[in-house]
Amino acid sequence: MILPALTLMGGGALGSRFHPGHQLRGMIAHLVGGLVLGTAAADLMPAASRSGHPLALALGFCLGFSLLLVINAVLQEPELPSDGERARPLAILLLPSLVDSLIDGLVVGISSEATSNGWIIPIAVALEMGLAALGVGTLLGRGAGRWRSSLAGVVMGLAYLCGLGVSQWLGDWLRGSALTGLLAFGTAALIYLVVEEVMKEAHADGEDDSGVVNLAFFIGLLVVWLLDSVPA
């Protein structure tokens, strides 16, 4: 489960040096979307449903997407000039990514314990967060020293590990309806992150939206479906 932290640090270090093409970014984003949504449908939602606490499920799910809606509204990325030689403010650009990393760590810890294939979510989130760190590192490296992008990756990785640690502590402490609510919260947060961040960015103007790229989404879904259909 620490793989996403490593990809964050690596993405930050490579951010000012490596720039993936539109097709590669699009394929990874769609693959991540298929893996995460497939896991939510095949494992997370059934696990919460089987617990027998529908009220806790509803409250946790609503709290999950509501919290992220509020965070997304408050922490809007600033519209900065596109001058490639101007150094972007470190704190302003990094704050939304730190919150995302913290929530991703929390969600990975919650979901991995409840799924039959607990390695899928960490790998999918690692791919998504690695791309995010590359993007942030690229912005921070413009017109400034490369140390800024490397520092960003390290700080984002630490934020992810903090979220992961909190999720492990909550999982050990909570029982019954509280645990169901936590699982529903994590499911809602995962779905929100994929639909409102990963997929929205993948279909933004200028990104590759070809059939080959879109096919990666269905490959991700099929992988989860096949893994779930194989007897343990």
Short mmCIF file of C-alpha atoms in Angstrom, two decimals:
data_model
loop_
_atom_site.label_atom_id
_atom_site.label_comp_id
_atom_site.label_asym_id
_atom_site.label_seq_id
_atom_site.Cartn_x
_atom_site.Cartn_y
_atom_site.Cartn_z
CA MET A 1 0.00 0.00 0.00
CA ILE A 2 3.02 2.32 0.08
CA LEU A 3 3.45 2.10 -3.71
CA PRO A 4 1.48 5.35 -4.35
CA ALA A 5 3.85 7.21 -2.02
CA LEU A 6 6.83 5.96 -4.03
CA THR A 7 5.24 6.99 -7.33
CA LEU A 8 4.49 10.44 -5.90
CA MET A 9 8.13 10.92 -4.96
CA GLY A 10 9.30 9.56 -8.30
CA GLY A 11 6.82 11.67 -10.24
CA GLY A 12 7.94 14.79 -8.42
CA ALA A 13 11.60 14.04 -9.16
CA LEU A 14 10.85 13.44 -12.85
CA GLY A 15 8.36 16.29 -13.20
CA SER A 16 10.84 18.81 -14.60
CA ARG A 17 12.52 16.23 -16.86
CA PHE A 18 9.87 13.86 -18.27
CA HIS A 19 6.64 14.88 -20.01
CA PRO A 20 4.33 11.97 -21.00
CA GLY A 21 2.39 12.35 -24.23
CA HIS A 22 -1.37 12.92 -24.46
CA GLN A 23 -2.10 9.33 -25.49
CA LEU A 24 -0.09 7.78 -22.66
CA ARG A 25 -1.69 10.07 -20.08
CA GLY A 26 -5.14 9.32 -21.45
CA MET A 27 -4.64 5.55 -21.48
CA ILE A 28 -3.36 5.51 -17.89
CA ALA A 29 -6.22 7.72 -16.70
CA HIS A 30 -8.84 5.51 -18.38
CA LEU A 31 -7.21 2.33 -17.06
CA VAL A 32 -7.25 3.79 -13.55
CA GLY A 33 -10.93 4.71 -13.97
CA GLY A 34 -11.86 1.19 -15.04
CA LEU A 35 -9.90 -0.48 -12.23
CA VAL A 36 -11.30 1.77 -9.50
CA LEU A 37 -14.94 1.77 -10.63
CA GLY A 38 -14.80 -1.98 -11.21
CA THR A 39 -13.46 -2.57 -7.71
CA ALA A 40 -16.11 -0.28 -6.21
CA ALA A 41 -18.88 -2.21 -7.97
CA ALA A 42 -17.48 -5.71 -7.43
CA ASP A 43 -16.10 -5.49 -3.89
CA LEU A 44 -16.59 -2.27 -1.94
CA MET A 45 -20.31 -1.72 -2.44
CA PRO A 46 -21.25 -5.39 -1.79
CA ALA A 47 -19.06 -5.43 1.33
CA ALA A 48 -20.83 -2.40 2.75
CA SER A 49 -24.25 -3.80 1.77
CA ARG A 50 -23.62 -7.12 3.55
CA SER A 51 -22.92 -5.42 6.86
CA GLY A 52 -26.61 -4.85 7.59
CA HIS A 53 -26.30 -1.15 8.54
CA PRO A 54 -28.13 0.78 5.77
CA LEU A 55 -28.34 4.06 7.71
CA ALA A 56 -24.60 4.10 8.40
CA LEU A 57 -24.01 3.21 4.75
CA ALA A 58 -26.12 6.13 3.53
CA LEU A 59 -24.56 8.61 5.96
CA GLY A 60 -21.01 7.54 5.16
CA PHE A 61 -21.58 7.64 1.41
CA CYS A 62 -23.21 11.10 1.52
CA LEU A 63 -20.46 12.42 3.79
CA GLY A 64 -17.80 11.08 1.43
CA PHE A 65 -18.91 12.87 -1.73
CA SER A 66 -20.14 15.97 0.14
CA LEU A 67 -16.78 16.47 1.81
CA LEU A 68 -14.94 16.21 -1.51
CA LEU A 69 -17.39 18.62 -3.17
CA VAL A 70 -16.63 21.17 -0.45
CA ILE A 71 -12.88 20.60 -0.64
CA ASN A 72 -12.97 20.91 -4.44
CA ALA A 73 -14.88 24.19 -4.18
CA VAL A 74 -12.56 25.67 -1.54
CA LEU A 75 -9.25 24.51 -2.97
CA GLN A 76 -9.64 25.59 -6.58
CA GLU A 77 -6.34 25.63 -8.42
CA PRO A 78 -5.39 29.24 -9.19
CA GLU A 79 -5.49 30.59 -12.72
CA LEU A 80 -1.90 31.60 -13.19
CA PRO A 81 -0.25 33.13 -16.26
CA SER A 82 0.97 30.57 -18.77
CA ASP A 83 4.40 32.18 -19.09
CA GLY A 84 6.72 29.18 -19.22
CA GLU A 85 9.58 31.13 -17.62
CA ARG A 86 7.72 32.23 -14.52
CA ALA A 87 8.14 30.14 -11.36
CA ARG A 88 4.80 29.00 -9.95
CA PRO A 89 4.18 29.63 -6.21
CA LEU A 90 5.03 26.45 -4.33
CA ALA A 91 2.44 26.69 -1.53
CA ILE A 92 -0.48 27.73 -3.77
CA LEU A 93 0.00 24.95 -6.28
CA LEU A 94 0.86 22.30 -3.72
CA LEU A 95 -2.01 22.73 -1.24
CA PRO A 96 -4.78 21.08 -3.37
CA SER A 97 -2.41 18.21 -4.23
CA LEU A 98 -1.55 17.68 -0.56
CA VAL A 99 -5.23 17.40 0.34
CA ASP A 100 -5.77 14.97 -2.56
CA SER A 101 -2.81 12.87 -1.42
CA LEU A 102 -4.07 12.77 2.16
CA ILE A 103 -7.54 11.65 1.04
CA ASP A 104 -6.09 9.09 -1.37
CA GLY A 105 -4.10 7.55 1.47
CA LEU A 106 -7.20 7.39 3.64
CA VAL A 107 -9.25 5.80 0.85
CA VAL A 108 -6.60 3.24 -0.13
CA GLY A 109 -6.32 2.05 3.45
CA ILE A 110 -10.08 1.75 3.84
CA SER A 111 -10.77 0.01 0.55
CA SER A 112 -7.83 -2.40 0.45
CA GLU A 113 -8.95 -4.15 3.63
CA ALA A 114 -12.46 -4.74 2.25
CA THR A 115 -11.68 -6.11 -1.21
CA SER A 116 -10.85 -9.65 -2.26
CA ASN A 117 -8.09 -8.30 -4.52
CA GLY A 118 -6.62 -5.71 -2.20
CA TRP A 119 -3.70 -4.88 -4.48
CA ILE A 120 -5.83 -3.39 -7.28
CA ILE A 121 -6.70 -0.09 -5.61
CA PRO A 122 -3.11 0.71 -4.52
CA ILE A 123 -1.82 0.05 -8.06
CA ALA A 124 -4.58 2.13 -9.68
CA VAL A 125 -4.05 5.00 -7.25
CA ALA A 126 -0.28 4.74 -7.73
CA LEU A 127 -0.72 5.26 -11.49
CA GLU A 128 -3.09 8.18 -10.97
CA MET A 129 -0.95 9.86 -8.32
CA GLY A 130 2.24 9.34 -10.30
CA LEU A 131 0.71 11.27 -13.21
CA ALA A 132 -0.53 13.96 -10.84
CA ALA A 133 2.93 14.35 -9.32
CA LEU A 134 4.43 14.62 -12.81
CA GLY A 135 2.01 17.43 -13.63
CA VAL A 136 2.63 19.33 -10.40
CA GLY A 137 6.36 18.80 -10.70
CA THR A 138 6.33 20.16 -14.25
CA LEU A 139 4.55 23.34 -13.17
CA LEU A 140 6.81 23.88 -10.17
CA GLY A 141 9.95 23.26 -12.20
CA ARG A 142 9.23 26.01 -14.70
CA GLY A 143 11.49 28.98 -14.23
CA ALA A 144 12.91 27.62 -10.97
CA GLY A 145 15.24 25.01 -9.60
CA ARG A 146 14.39 21.35 -10.02
CA TRP A 147 14.50 20.93 -6.25
CA ARG A 148 10.99 22.39 -6.07
CA SER A 149 9.42 19.56 -8.06
CA SER A 150 11.37 16.93 -6.08
CA LEU A 151 10.30 18.53 -2.79
CA ALA A 152 6.68 18.55 -3.96
CA GLY A 153 6.78 14.80 -4.63
CA VAL A 154 8.27 14.06 -1.20
CA VAL A 155 5.71 16.21 0.65
CA MET A 156 2.80 14.67 -1.31
CA GLY A 157 4.14 11.20 -0.52
CA LEU A 158 4.29 12.03 3.18
CA ALA A 159 0.71 13.37 3.06
CA TYR A 160 -0.42 10.09 1.47
CA LEU A 161 1.31 8.08 4.20
CA CYS A 162 -0.39 10.19 6.87
CA GLY A 163 -3.80 9.41 5.33
CA LEU A 164 -2.88 5.74 5.11
CA GLY A 165 -1.89 5.67 8.77
CA VAL A 166 -5.14 7.33 9.84
CA SER A 167 -7.15 4.77 7.86
CA GLN A 168 -5.32 1.88 9.52
CA TRP A 169 -5.97 3.35 12.97
CA LEU A 170 -9.66 3.91 12.21
CA GLY A 171 -10.01 0.39 10.81
CA ASP A 172 -8.63 -1.10 14.02
CA TRP A 173 -10.77 1.11 16.25
CA LEU A 174 -14.15 1.17 14.51
CA ARG A 175 -16.63 -1.70 14.57
CA GLY A 176 -20.16 -2.44 13.34
CA SER A 177 -22.10 0.47 11.88
CA ALA A 178 -19.15 2.85 12.26
CA LEU A 179 -16.97 0.58 10.13
CA THR A 180 -19.75 0.35 7.52
CA GLY A 181 -19.96 4.14 7.41
CA LEU A 182 -16.18 4.39 6.96
CA LEU A 183 -16.27 1.89 4.08
CA ALA A 184 -19.13 3.78 2.42
CA PHE A 185 -17.20 7.03 2.87
CA GLY A 186 -14.16 5.52 1.16
CA THR A 187 -16.27 4.15 -1.70
CA ALA A 188 -17.87 7.54 -2.35
CA ALA A 189 -14.49 9.27 -2.22
CA LEU A 190 -12.97 6.81 -4.71
CA ILE A 191 -15.85 7.23 -7.15
CA TYR A 192 -15.68 11.01 -6.85
CA LEU A 193 -11.94 11.13 -7.43
CA VAL A 194 -12.26 9.01 -10.58
CA VAL A 195 -15.31 10.70 -12.10
CA GLU A 196 -14.61 14.32 -11.12
CA GLU A 197 -10.83 14.38 -11.35
CA VAL A 198 -9.22 11.55 -13.30
CA MET A 199 -11.83 11.14 -16.06
CA LYS A 200 -12.68 14.84 -16.30
CA GLU A 201 -9.03 15.71 -16.81
CA ALA A 202 -8.64 12.87 -19.32
CA HIS A 203 -11.45 14.36 -21.44
CA ALA A 204 -10.37 17.99 -21.14
CA ASP A 205 -9.70 20.07 -24.25
CA GLY A 206 -6.46 19.10 -25.92
CA GLU A 207 -6.30 15.58 -24.44
CA ASP A 208 -6.36 12.42 -26.58
CA ASP A 209 -9.92 11.05 -26.71
CA SER A 210 -9.41 8.37 -29.36
CA GLY A 211 -10.93 4.91 -29.34
CA VAL A 212 -7.66 3.30 -28.28
CA VAL A 213 -7.50 5.52 -25.21
CA ASN A 214 -11.13 4.88 -24.27
CA LEU A 215 -10.57 1.13 -24.66
CA ALA A 216 -8.26 1.22 -21.62
CA PHE A 217 -11.26 2.01 -19.40
CA PHE A 218 -13.04 -1.19 -20.39
CA ILE A 219 -9.84 -3.21 -20.06
CA GLY A 220 -9.60 -2.01 -16.46
CA LEU A 221 -13.21 -3.04 -15.79
CA LEU A 222 -12.68 -6.43 -17.41
CA VAL A 223 -9.56 -7.12 -15.36
CA VAL A 224 -11.46 -6.56 -12.10
CA TRP A 225 -14.45 -8.60 -13.31
CA LEU A 226 -12.26 -11.55 -14.31
CA LEU A 227 -10.31 -11.46 -11.06
CA ASP A 228 -13.55 -11.40 -9.10
CA SER A 229 -14.95 -14.36 -11.04
CA VAL A 230 -11.97 -16.63 -10.31
CA PRO A 231 -12.62 -18.82 -7.23
CA ALA A 232 -10.37 -18.00 -4.28
#
